[in-house]
Amino acid sequence: MLGFLKQPVVVTAEINVNLVALTVMGLVNRLWALSYPRAVVFDEVYYGQFVSLYMKRIFFVDDSGPPFGHMLLAFGGYLGGFDGNFLWNRIGAEYNMNVPIWSLRLLPALTGALCVPLAYQILVELHFSHCAALGAALLILFENSLITQSRLMLLESVLIFFILLAILSYLKFYNLQKCSPFTAGWWFWLLLTGVACSCAVGVKYMGLFTYMLLLAIAGVHSWHLIGDQTLSNVSVLCHLLARGLALVVVPVAMYLSFFYVHLTLLYRSGPHDQIMTSAFQASLEGGLARITQGQPLEVAYGSQITLRNVLGKPMPCWLHSHKSTYPIRYENGRGSSHQQQVTCYPFKDVNNWWIVKDPGRQQLVVSNPPRPVRHGHIVQLVHGITTRYLNTHDVAAPLSPHSQEISCYIDYNISMPAQNLWRVEIVNRESDTDVWKTILSEVRFVHVNTSAVLKLSGASLPEWGYRQLEIIGEKLSKGYHQSILWNVEEHRYGKSQEQKEREVELHSPTQADISKNLSFMARFTELQWKILTLKNEDTEHKYSSSPLDWITMDTNIAYWFHPISGAQIHLIGNVLTWASANVATLVYVCLFLWYLLRRRRKICDIPEDAWRLWVSAGGLCVGGWAVNYLPFFMMEKTLFLYHYLPALTFQILLIPVVLQHLTDHLCRSQLPKNAFSALMVAWFSSIYLVYRTFSPLTYGEPTLSAAELRALRWKDSWDILIRKH
């Protein structure tokens, strides 16, 4: 029974020495002297702020993309014990000792290093030779721009890593599909494809381009699968369901999980709260949540409320009035009602308080029991401090002459009676009997007499209006644009009928109780919408560039400059690699079209297997370059050279594909093959030489003299910084 113990237990393993060597070389290449420079380098000043906010659990919104990449950088800070206490205010600022810069830069460097073996494996899975795969890996290894980007607290190397991982995973899955479908390995690589795609999109929305490419490729393969007569209908259905699960359901679930973790970590109020709705703000610890804690949920007649415009643009603001009146005549000669001004004010103020009054009663307090206001009810809005009624009439607004003026009515004993009745319409109601709720309900106010809708125009009033935002009555308002929607932010049940007592009450904090917890999906939807629609004003940057500048690398970016020694770091690529990538793309396109035309004439220059390999490899590499490059021509945003790096990576993978094809099918005799091999050795040596030449600008050391820096200015358009003594 124990006979098996008589023989030793032997474990054998195959080790790809090429893969191990490339991994080690990538790690050394990217991790060497990672803490240098110990100063803020270019966009570290941008990402570092978010890392600090993660460490302090403070909520923020970044309009550049999803939170997964920021969380990875913050994880590096967490591993290094970073407490978030550093002022990220300028490029070049020296890091103090509590900033674990090595840990903060570690994850981008690791992902950048792992791109080297990934490139090798991708070429192998595409069924190219190990020599071609080794060439692709070495080109990635010695690409200066990729090294620079991966050695800093930036996200491009992380994005490229997940893009390459997704490509590799799908290729491994596809190759297993031919021989062993539905095995453990088959499921592993298929699911990993979906996970990697989700991670790529979660780092930056640029990852969506490669995800769409892989979905298209998977769609083509699925179409071929449907036509496979050797598979039963049930088997085909199982294949399609498996792909749908792994490539659609899993990525969506992963993407949602990034936001779930993000919102779970960032539970404290912060500097970006104001752009979110009142309901979202109230779900955060501190800030509005502290102010609104204990508010009544249902708005009733006699309630004292502040009304926040849902749009939040050009800035968050609240319905406001003050004792000043509209000027009798505006600068353009038009007249006004000379009534009390009503504006939208971007700060918390006692003049933001209004009282919801029942038109049929005189009391301004909440009855016992409270009588809630429902959808469709008619109300009057009384300004808390001046006790004047919100009013509109057939008088043109000051800056929007096609709309009605909104005012608080003053009785001048002239033929202009008050028109102060408003119908409450709850836009996000579930039924027509819904109660108007604090924070949760989005309402619009429709004027009973004129059907005008209370709206924020967004225009700033002149000096007489204290530069506050104009409020108008929009006569023809179709739909529910956010500028006409309002929600109650602060709320209390009024108890004081006398004006002096009421003013004291308006200054006091709220007392009652309210539940304002938003569901995760509600918070996710709002945050996602803000990320997609929030746009900072794009200003021209010294190092911004156009997509046309990227192909020939007519631009560079000075990332860091030491003010004393003159040492500097630049985003400059390996010039020979970039030129070779462009040539390879051009050669591939020309050969592809030539083969395609010849095949149309029933002339096959290469074997069928070689043609399929040429099409699949080129479709992946050229397609990856195109989808990661061409969309930038349609983007209206400030662009930089580093946006081109994912597209460049696909171009680099194409170089050995083209070279092997030329060797195998165009160099037919031994002599041309030998000559071509010698040329390749010289070419690779030149690439390494260019890498070494620009290494001082890649790593920031050694420091170069002014003459040496001038010698590195290979293009007049490059901005190499040279100190003037």
XYZ file of C-alpha atoms in Angstrom:
725
model
C 0.000 0.000 0.000
C 2.897 2.328 0.762
C 4.898 1.199 -2.225
C 4.800 4.598 -3.866
C 7.084 5.885 -1.103
C 9.917 3.694 -2.431
C 10.328 6.044 -5.392
C 11.227 9.743 -5.009
C 8.651 12.394 -5.920
C 9.973 14.212 -8.976
C 8.656 17.531 -10.248
C 9.738 18.690 -13.670
C 9.194 22.157 -15.079
C 9.925 23.884 -18.343
C 11.553 27.266 -17.945
C 11.728 29.645 -20.879
C 15.107 31.222 -20.315
C 14.329 33.948 -22.857
C 11.251 34.931 -20.866
C 13.076 34.940 -17.541
C 15.983 36.948 -18.937
C 13.672 39.511 -20.522
C 11.723 39.892 -17.275
C 14.899 40.479 -15.274
C 16.197 42.943 -17.852
C 12.873 44.795 -17.815
C 12.919 45.041 -14.025
C 16.486 46.347 -13.958
C 15.771 48.740 -16.817
C 12.695 50.258 -15.130
C 13.522 49.963 -11.409
C 17.112 51.209 -11.428
C 17.461 54.332 -9.199
C 13.670 54.648 -9.084
C 13.704 57.201 -6.285
C 15.664 59.644 -8.433
C 14.834 62.447 -8.807
C 13.428 63.004 -5.348
C 11.248 65.793 -6.661
C 7.836 66.205 -8.268
C 8.109 65.330 -11.958
C 5.552 66.713 -14.435
C 2.112 65.083 -13.921
C 3.120 63.647 -10.551
C 1.891 67.014 -9.301
C -1.546 66.050 -10.674
C -1.792 62.396 -9.629
C -0.147 63.020 -6.274
C -3.067 65.177 -5.160
C -5.444 62.259 -5.663
C -3.132 59.885 -3.825
C -3.154 62.248 -0.841
C -6.950 62.444 -0.947
C -7.154 58.632 -0.953
C -4.879 58.479 2.071
C -7.167 60.927 3.880
C -10.381 59.267 2.593
C -11.558 62.572 1.083
C -13.941 62.470 -1.864
C -12.829 63.884 -5.231
C -13.846 63.845 -8.894
C -11.298 63.524 -11.686
C -12.709 64.278 -15.117
C -9.769 62.534 -16.840
C -11.138 59.041 -16.267
C -12.237 56.227 -13.924
C -10.706 55.711 -10.472
C -8.889 52.362 -10.867
C -5.571 53.873 -11.940
C -5.636 56.360 -9.081
C -6.378 53.546 -6.652
C -3.341 51.600 -7.887
C -1.101 54.614 -7.305
C -2.678 55.105 -3.883
C -2.050 51.432 -3.117
C 1.645 52.074 -3.699
C 1.458 54.955 -1.238
C -0.343 52.723 1.243
C 2.379 50.068 0.989
C 4.973 52.744 1.705
C 3.096 54.110 4.709
C 2.252 57.456 3.092
C -0.103 59.571 5.214
C -1.066 61.962 2.415
C 0.619 64.974 3.990
C 2.436 66.668 1.137
C 1.598 69.849 -0.752
C 1.422 68.975 -4.457
C 1.571 72.524 -5.728
C 4.428 72.738 -8.241
C 6.623 70.651 -10.507
C 10.151 70.362 -9.150
C 9.202 70.631 -5.482
C 11.455 68.429 -3.344
C 9.764 65.490 -1.622
C 10.130 65.459 2.151
C 11.106 62.293 3.979
C 7.531 61.204 4.758
C 6.781 60.718 1.032
C 7.693 57.116 0.042
C 8.507 58.034 -3.540
C 9.953 54.581 -4.335
C 6.667 52.933 -3.343
C 4.589 55.517 -5.198
C 6.530 54.897 -8.405
C 6.792 51.120 -7.914
C 3.553 49.916 -9.555
C 3.985 51.951 -12.766
C 7.583 50.701 -12.967
C 6.584 47.060 -12.416
C 3.866 47.208 -15.052
C 6.277 48.896 -17.441
C 8.847 46.169 -16.847
C 6.301 43.384 -17.392
C 5.391 44.850 -20.786
C 8.714 43.446 -22.055
C 7.921 39.725 -21.505
C 4.310 40.354 -22.550
C 5.490 41.599 -25.946
C 7.599 38.449 -26.312
C 4.690 36.150 -25.494
C 2.266 37.971 -27.801
C 4.532 37.348 -30.816
C 4.920 33.705 -29.797
C 1.132 33.272 -29.525
C 0.786 34.855 -32.962
C 2.942 31.937 -34.186
C 6.006 33.969 -35.041
C 9.505 32.733 -34.322
C 11.181 33.150 -30.941
C 13.725 35.340 -32.692
C 10.975 37.744 -33.817
C 9.415 37.641 -30.352
C 12.769 38.425 -28.787
C 13.142 41.363 -31.160
C 9.752 42.785 -30.140
C 10.648 42.495 -26.466
C 14.010 44.196 -26.954
C 12.392 47.050 -28.873
C 10.040 47.617 -25.930
C 12.966 47.277 -23.525
C 15.066 49.958 -25.237
C 12.257 52.419 -26.004
C 13.211 55.577 -24.102
C 9.721 57.083 -23.990
C 8.229 53.939 -22.439
C 11.036 53.827 -19.875
C 10.512 57.462 -18.887
C 6.762 57.058 -18.539
C 7.053 53.884 -16.451
C 9.596 55.253 -13.959
C 7.307 57.985 -12.680
C 4.012 58.137 -10.807
C 2.023 58.179 -14.067
C -0.564 55.863 -15.581
C 0.427 55.242 -19.208
C 2.633 52.244 -18.394
C -0.176 50.719 -16.305
C -2.588 51.230 -19.189
C -0.227 49.643 -21.720
C 0.373 46.682 -19.399
C -3.338 45.861 -19.161
C -3.772 46.391 -22.907
C -0.982 43.911 -23.679
C -2.270 41.495 -21.030
C -5.714 41.566 -22.637
C -4.215 40.907 -26.082
C -2.065 38.035 -24.803
C -4.933 36.477 -22.833
C -7.231 36.496 -25.832
C -4.567 34.981 -28.111
C -3.920 32.176 -25.609
C -7.654 31.573 -25.300
C -8.075 31.528 -29.086
C -5.224 29.076 -29.558
C -6.698 26.779 -26.887
C -10.071 27.038 -28.615
C -8.766 24.920 -31.488
C -7.739 21.944 -29.363
C -9.231 22.063 -25.864
C -12.335 24.278 -25.444
C -14.049 24.590 -22.056
C -11.006 23.333 -20.168
C -9.710 25.111 -17.079
C -7.002 26.853 -19.096
C -9.510 27.905 -21.748
C -11.763 29.489 -19.113
C -8.814 31.097 -17.327
C -7.525 32.960 -20.376
C -11.005 33.940 -21.546
C -11.927 35.378 -18.149
C -8.533 37.043 -17.812
C -9.179 38.779 -21.146
C -12.338 40.349 -19.749
C -10.649 41.302 -16.482
C -7.674 42.888 -18.272
C -9.980 44.833 -20.609
C -11.924 46.149 -17.629
C -8.710 47.146 -15.869
C -7.480 48.954 -18.989
C -10.713 50.938 -19.235
C -10.623 51.506 -15.462
C -7.173 53.071 -15.682
C -7.976 55.428 -18.559
C -10.812 55.628 -21.020
C -8.204 55.218 -23.757
C -8.332 51.532 -22.830
C -11.804 51.482 -24.355
C -10.226 51.628 -27.838
C -8.411 48.309 -27.407
C -11.440 46.776 -25.689
C -13.565 47.640 -28.735
C -10.892 46.144 -31.013
C -10.882 42.877 -29.067
C -14.676 42.738 -29.084
C -14.603 43.177 -32.866
C -12.027 40.404 -33.251
C -14.016 38.143 -30.927
C -17.129 38.955 -32.948
C -15.443 37.865 -36.188
C -14.220 34.659 -34.560
C -17.698 34.005 -33.158
C -19.212 34.496 -36.603
C -16.834 31.863 -37.983
C -17.752 29.623 -35.059
C -21.447 29.856 -35.908
C -20.654 28.618 -39.402
C -18.700 25.596 -38.128
C -20.861 22.623 -39.127
C -18.884 20.266 -36.878
C -20.363 21.927 -33.779
C -23.869 21.255 -32.539
C -26.327 24.082 -31.907
C -25.993 23.607 -28.149
C -22.200 23.759 -28.380
C -22.307 26.965 -30.445
C -24.730 28.514 -27.951
C -22.447 27.601 -25.045
C -19.484 29.189 -26.849
C -21.379 32.416 -27.452
C -22.686 32.569 -23.871
C -19.177 31.988 -22.491
C -17.800 34.847 -24.586
C -20.666 37.109 -23.602
C -20.085 36.345 -19.932
C -16.320 36.846 -20.030
C -16.074 39.755 -22.460
C -19.166 41.770 -21.515
C -20.624 40.800 -18.136
C -17.313 40.406 -16.296
C -15.853 43.726 -17.542
C -19.027 45.600 -16.608
C -19.069 44.005 -13.144
C -15.377 44.777 -12.668
C -15.887 48.376 -13.785
C -18.694 48.821 -11.261
C -16.509 47.288 -8.556
C -13.841 49.957 -9.152
C -16.379 52.661 -8.363
C -17.740 50.698 -5.410
C -14.286 50.536 -3.820
C -13.643 54.169 -4.758
C -16.830 55.394 -3.087
C -16.298 53.128 -0.089
C -12.812 54.496 0.500
C -13.707 58.157 -0.071
C -16.471 58.701 2.462
C -15.415 62.139 3.716
C -16.495 65.483 2.345
C -13.884 67.283 0.267
C -13.154 70.131 -2.141
C -15.127 68.608 -5.052
C -18.437 68.209 -3.194
C -20.045 71.301 -4.648
C -20.269 69.894 -8.175
C -22.340 66.950 -6.903
C -26.036 67.002 -6.102
C -27.279 67.730 -2.610
C -28.262 64.086 -2.168
C -24.752 62.930 -3.027
C -23.159 65.537 -0.746
C -25.413 64.503 2.103
C -24.134 60.930 1.815
C -20.580 62.062 2.674
C -19.246 62.464 6.169
C -18.858 66.127 7.111
C -19.679 69.065 4.845
C -23.313 69.141 3.803
C -24.024 65.952 5.745
C -23.067 67.788 8.921
C -25.288 70.725 8.026
C -28.311 68.700 6.936
C -28.180 66.030 9.601
C -31.555 65.806 11.296
C -33.669 67.535 8.643
C -37.328 66.649 8.016
C -37.820 64.495 4.951
C -41.183 65.812 3.722
C -41.605 69.457 2.697
C -44.777 70.867 4.244
C -46.648 74.178 4.150
C -44.671 76.441 6.468
C -41.341 74.701 5.769
C -38.241 76.872 5.649
C -36.029 75.715 2.768
C -33.032 76.558 0.620
C -33.314 75.680 -3.082
C -30.213 74.524 -4.982
C -30.163 74.459 -8.771
C -29.526 70.918 -9.982
C -27.395 71.983 -12.974
C -24.496 73.265 -10.889
C -23.089 75.248 -13.845
C -21.356 77.591 -14.268
C -21.132 77.018 -10.501
C -23.345 75.536 -7.764
C -25.789 78.159 -6.539
C -28.931 78.681 -4.446
C -32.099 80.690 -5.102
C -31.437 84.016 -3.409
C -32.908 87.452 -2.870
C -31.853 90.628 -1.101
C -33.272 94.110 -0.495
C -31.694 95.626 -3.615
C -34.021 96.202 -6.551
C -33.580 95.988 -10.303
C -32.496 99.358 -11.798
C -35.349 101.380 -13.292
C -33.534 101.340 -16.630
C -30.738 99.104 -17.868
C -27.704 100.334 -19.796
C -29.351 99.415 -23.118
C -32.364 101.622 -22.338
C -34.843 98.840 -21.490
C -36.948 99.323 -18.410
C -37.467 96.943 -15.495
C -40.147 96.411 -12.878
C -37.904 97.952 -10.198
C -38.893 94.997 -8.007
C -36.630 93.241 -5.497
C -33.860 91.234 -7.174
C -33.929 87.442 -7.274
C -30.652 85.751 -8.195
C -28.735 82.512 -7.819
C -25.975 82.931 -5.235
C -22.957 80.555 -5.141
C -22.453 80.746 -1.368
C -24.391 79.688 1.713
C -26.243 82.723 3.047
C -29.240 83.498 5.246
C -30.831 85.242 2.249
C -31.070 81.848 0.535
C -33.920 80.793 2.852
C -37.519 80.665 1.577
C -40.794 79.728 3.247
C -43.306 77.461 1.510
C -46.718 79.115 2.030
C -50.232 77.826 1.402
C -51.973 80.479 -0.785
C -55.241 79.863 1.104
C -53.792 80.615 4.543
C -51.799 83.423 6.099
C -49.683 81.390 8.515
C -45.957 80.867 7.818
C -45.461 78.007 10.275
C -45.900 74.259 9.970
C -49.207 73.005 11.370
C -49.554 70.013 13.655
C -49.668 67.536 12.061
C -47.682 68.900 9.092
C -49.505 69.153 5.751
C -47.040 67.848 3.131
C -46.725 69.474 -0.308
C -47.340 67.043 -3.155
C -46.772 67.012 -6.894
C -49.060 69.498 -8.597
C -49.813 71.564 -5.477
C -49.914 75.368 -5.758
C -47.599 77.247 -3.377
C -46.224 80.700 -2.700
C -42.520 81.099 -1.934
C -41.877 83.797 0.655
C -38.355 85.158 1.080
C -37.420 84.451 4.676
C -35.636 87.705 5.560
C -37.604 90.280 3.524
C -40.964 88.374 3.618
C -41.629 89.283 -0.024
C -43.187 86.766 -2.414
C -41.441 85.180 -5.385
C -43.073 86.736 -8.427
C -42.879 86.993 -12.201
C -44.811 89.001 -14.791
C -44.636 90.167 -18.389
C -41.406 92.133 -17.975
C -38.206 91.133 -19.776
C -35.367 89.670 -17.744
C -32.284 91.914 -17.451
C -29.863 89.806 -19.535
C -32.316 87.460 -21.283
C -34.893 89.778 -22.917
C -36.861 86.886 -24.435
C -37.586 85.529 -20.948
C -39.481 86.953 -17.996
C -37.967 88.762 -15.069
C -38.092 86.970 -11.694
C -38.462 89.201 -8.652
C -39.800 89.472 -5.141
C -42.946 91.580 -5.322
C -43.023 95.122 -3.937
C -46.404 96.853 -3.971
C -45.786 100.299 -5.512
C -49.540 100.996 -5.765
C -49.373 100.896 -9.558
C -51.222 98.780 -12.098
C -48.951 95.745 -11.708
C -50.619 93.247 -9.384
C -48.707 90.430 -7.737
C -48.476 87.177 -9.661
C -46.935 84.877 -7.092
C -48.554 81.468 -7.474
C -46.299 78.540 -8.455
C -47.136 74.939 -9.215
C -44.717 72.337 -7.829
C -43.876 69.594 -10.347
C -41.726 66.719 -9.066
C -39.775 65.528 -12.082
C -38.360 62.316 -10.599
C -41.667 61.268 -9.037
C -42.896 57.697 -8.992
C -46.580 58.695 -8.966
C -48.671 61.854 -9.294
C -49.328 61.826 -5.541
C -45.664 61.891 -4.519
C -44.667 64.129 -1.610
C -42.003 66.802 -2.148
C -38.944 65.432 -0.326
C -35.850 67.142 1.026
C -32.732 66.571 -1.090
C -34.242 63.620 -2.956
C -36.929 65.347 -5.063
C -35.995 67.310 -8.174
C -38.744 69.845 -8.803
C -39.559 72.576 -11.244
C -41.703 75.612 -10.449
C -44.280 76.547 -13.077
C -45.821 80.008 -12.826
C -49.611 79.651 -12.696
C -50.458 82.876 -14.563
C -47.913 82.717 -17.412
C -46.735 79.057 -17.416
C -43.134 80.324 -17.225
C -40.677 77.997 -15.524
C -38.183 79.164 -12.889
C -34.773 78.762 -14.547
C -31.097 79.540 -14.033
C -29.823 81.307 -17.167
C -26.173 81.103 -16.075
C -25.400 84.715 -17.034
C -23.675 86.941 -14.474
C -25.470 90.160 -13.577
C -23.602 93.514 -13.688
C -22.361 95.398 -10.633
C -25.899 96.390 -9.616
C -26.644 92.651 -9.242
C -23.366 91.995 -7.373
C -22.183 89.668 -10.190
C -24.636 87.027 -9.019
C -26.271 84.684 -11.537
C -29.453 85.621 -13.384
C -32.746 83.824 -12.670
C -35.417 83.974 -15.364
C -38.904 82.743 -16.201
C -38.569 80.552 -19.299
C -41.828 80.731 -21.246
C -41.268 77.900 -23.709
C -39.389 75.276 -21.730
C -39.764 71.814 -23.218
C -38.330 68.806 -21.424
C -36.505 68.837 -18.114
C -33.127 70.481 -18.549
C -31.232 70.611 -15.266
C -31.203 74.421 -15.302
C -34.962 74.396 -14.506
C -34.691 71.760 -11.776
C -34.297 72.549 -8.073
C -33.915 70.483 -4.952
C -34.378 71.373 -1.308
C -30.993 71.244 0.378
C -31.479 72.667 3.877
C -34.871 72.315 5.510
C -36.592 72.939 8.814
C -40.175 73.117 9.984
C -40.932 76.758 10.733
C -42.320 77.445 14.196
C -42.165 81.258 14.541
C -44.963 83.441 13.159
C -43.345 86.736 14.197
C -40.719 88.060 11.787
C -38.012 88.811 14.391
C -38.358 85.362 15.918
C -38.350 83.851 12.432
C -35.050 85.591 11.542
C -33.453 84.051 14.644
C -34.899 80.687 13.634
C -33.459 81.010 10.104
C -29.970 81.463 11.569
C -30.250 78.412 13.845
C -29.283 74.810 12.924
C -31.855 72.197 11.969
C -33.131 69.738 14.559
C -35.321 66.933 13.189
C -34.397 63.579 11.626
C -34.054 62.420 8.002
C -32.707 59.437 6.092
C -30.779 60.449 2.959
C -28.782 57.344 2.133
C -28.312 56.993 -1.612
C -27.938 53.568 -3.157
C -24.597 52.659 -4.724
C -26.098 52.675 -8.234
C -27.504 56.178 -7.708
C -24.106 57.454 -6.544
C -22.296 55.594 -9.322
C -24.616 56.983 -12.002
C -24.154 60.544 -10.784
C -20.393 60.259 -10.423
C -20.027 58.593 -13.831
C -22.083 61.333 -15.448
C -19.954 64.023 -13.796
C -16.752 62.358 -15.006
C -18.064 62.207 -18.571
C -19.539 65.710 -18.694
C -17.325 67.743 -16.365
C -14.839 69.699 -18.426
C -12.087 71.853 -17.069
C -11.167 74.789 -19.225
C -8.483 73.489 -21.541
C -5.694 76.005 -21.891
C -2.817 75.848 -24.302
C 0.141 74.158 -22.625
C 3.750 74.815 -23.524
C 4.271 71.130 -24.328
C 0.870 70.331 -25.826
C 0.956 68.969 -29.350
C -1.217 67.685 -32.182
C -1.506 64.032 -33.287
C 0.368 64.879 -36.493
C 3.431 65.808 -34.407
C 3.523 62.401 -32.742
C 4.235 60.112 -35.685
C 7.551 61.758 -36.508
C 8.157 62.807 -32.886
C 8.443 66.480 -33.766
C 7.722 67.309 -30.157
C 9.006 66.383 -26.718
C 8.090 67.153 -23.112
C 10.525 68.452 -20.523
C 9.391 66.552 -17.414
C 11.906 67.768 -14.862
C 14.846 70.159 -14.586
C 17.264 70.498 -11.698
C 17.804 74.226 -11.103
C 21.408 73.826 -9.920
C 23.012 70.922 -11.763
C 20.939 71.238 -14.934
C 20.028 67.522 -14.890
C 16.760 66.912 -16.674
C 14.231 64.294 -17.717
C 12.437 64.448 -21.072
C 9.777 62.393 -22.767
C 11.710 61.602 -25.937
C 11.456 58.309 -27.747
C 14.084 56.205 -29.442
C 14.193 58.026 -32.764
C 15.263 54.958 -34.745
C 12.492 52.817 -33.242
C 9.835 55.410 -34.061
C 11.081 55.741 -37.639
C 11.253 51.947 -38.024
C 7.695 51.626 -36.696
C 6.424 54.096 -39.295
C 8.273 52.284 -42.074
C 6.941 48.915 -40.890
C 3.371 50.252 -40.905
C 3.789 51.630 -44.407
C 5.373 48.407 -45.672
C 2.628 46.305 -44.125
C -0.171 48.369 -45.668
C 1.466 48.353 -49.112
C 2.155 44.610 -49.039
C -1.323 43.857 -47.726
C -2.965 45.812 -50.540
C -0.606 44.218 -53.098
C -1.389 40.703 -51.892
C -5.091 41.504 -51.755
C -5.172 42.751 -55.350
C -3.121 39.802 -56.571
C -5.357 37.334 -54.754
C -8.338 38.966 -56.408
C -6.700 37.962 -59.690
C -6.285 34.412 -58.315
C -2.525 34.897 -57.882
C -1.236 33.694 -54.517
C 2.261 35.019 -53.792
C 2.449 33.415 -50.365
C 0.948 30.203 -48.947
C -2.540 30.307 -47.450
C -1.260 29.776 -43.906
C 1.197 32.649 -44.321
C -1.584 34.876 -45.668
C -3.847 34.140 -42.708
C -0.976 34.833 -40.311
C -0.170 38.076 -42.155
C -3.784 39.240 -41.955
C -4.351 38.278 -38.298
C -1.062 39.724 -37.007
C -1.415 42.870 -39.064
C -5.056 43.297 -38.140
C -4.107 43.162 -34.486
C -1.034 45.414 -34.676
C -2.155 47.912 -37.317
C -5.690 47.840 -35.939
C -4.364 48.464 -32.430
C -2.285 51.380 -33.702
C -5.220 52.873 -35.608
C -7.822 52.636 -32.829
C -5.399 54.104 -30.291
C -4.256 56.934 -32.553
C -6.933 58.121 -34.994
C -9.596 59.041 -32.366
C -7.343 61.838 -31.095
C -7.967 63.778 -34.298
C -11.589 64.142 -33.169
C -10.867 65.146 -29.569
C -11.179 68.733 -28.441
C -8.803 68.600 -25.499
C -5.215 69.442 -24.707
C -3.084 66.597 -26.066
C 0.446 65.509 -25.224
C 3.015 63.175 -26.719
C 2.364 60.507 -24.073
C -1.137 59.978 -25.474
C 0.555 58.277 -28.440
C 2.386 55.622 -26.407
C -0.331 52.896 -26.523
C -0.532 53.271 -30.318
C 3.262 53.248 -30.549
C 3.385 49.963 -28.614
C 1.255 48.264 -31.274
C 3.483 49.738 -33.988
C 6.566 48.331 -32.286
C 4.987 44.872 -32.208
C 4.462 45.187 -35.958
C 8.180 45.691 -36.717
C 9.316 42.068 -36.126
C 6.144 40.825 -37.871
C 7.157 42.661 -41.033
C 10.826 41.719 -40.699
C 10.106 37.999 -40.367
C 7.702 38.151 -43.296
C 10.355 39.797 -45.454
C 12.907 37.191 -44.412
C 10.635 34.204 -44.978
C 8.939 35.210 -48.225
C 10.996 37.821 -50.030
C 14.544 36.648 -49.273
C 14.296 33.338 -51.090
C 17.972 32.386 -51.346
C 20.569 32.044 -48.613
C 22.687 35.015 -49.659
C 19.926 37.632 -49.321
C 18.910 36.059 -46.019
C 22.445 36.348 -44.667
C 22.715 39.930 -45.856
C 19.337 40.746 -44.323
C 20.375 39.144 -41.023
C 23.554 41.210 -40.943
C 21.515 44.319 -41.639
C 19.210 43.433 -38.743
C 22.153 43.054 -36.370
C 23.427 46.491 -37.390
C 19.953 47.950 -37.034
C 19.462 46.493 -33.535
C 22.885 47.747 -32.510
C 21.917 51.222 -33.705
C 18.704 51.105 -31.682
C 20.672 50.214 -28.558
C 23.146 53.004 -29.332
C 20.339 55.564 -29.645
C 18.886 54.273 -26.369
C 22.205 54.772 -24.616
C 22.667 58.200 -26.212
C 19.385 59.512 -24.830
C 19.597 57.672 -21.489
C 20.715 60.820 -19.598
C 17.435 62.456 -20.592
C 15.505 59.273 -19.784
C 16.910 58.629 -16.303
C 17.931 62.187 -15.422
C 21.577 61.269 -14.930
C 24.418 61.698 -15.534
C 24.275 65.460 -15.810
C 25.236 66.695 -19.265
C 27.126 69.797 -20.266
C 25.571 72.482 -22.445
C 27.473 71.192 -25.476
C 26.295 67.632 -24.866
C 22.700 68.822 -24.517
C 22.929 70.744 -27.792
C 24.246 67.611 -29.471
C 21.112 65.739 -28.345
C 18.837 68.234 -30.034
C 18.392 66.141 -33.146
C 15.346 68.118 -34.223
C 14.908 71.880 -34.163
C 11.398 71.435 -32.739
C 12.717 69.724 -29.590
C 12.898 71.833 -26.456
C 16.106 70.787 -24.671
C 16.698 72.971 -21.619
C 20.154 74.568 -21.516
C 21.168 76.767 -18.614
C 22.583 80.180 -19.345
C 25.577 80.884 -17.137
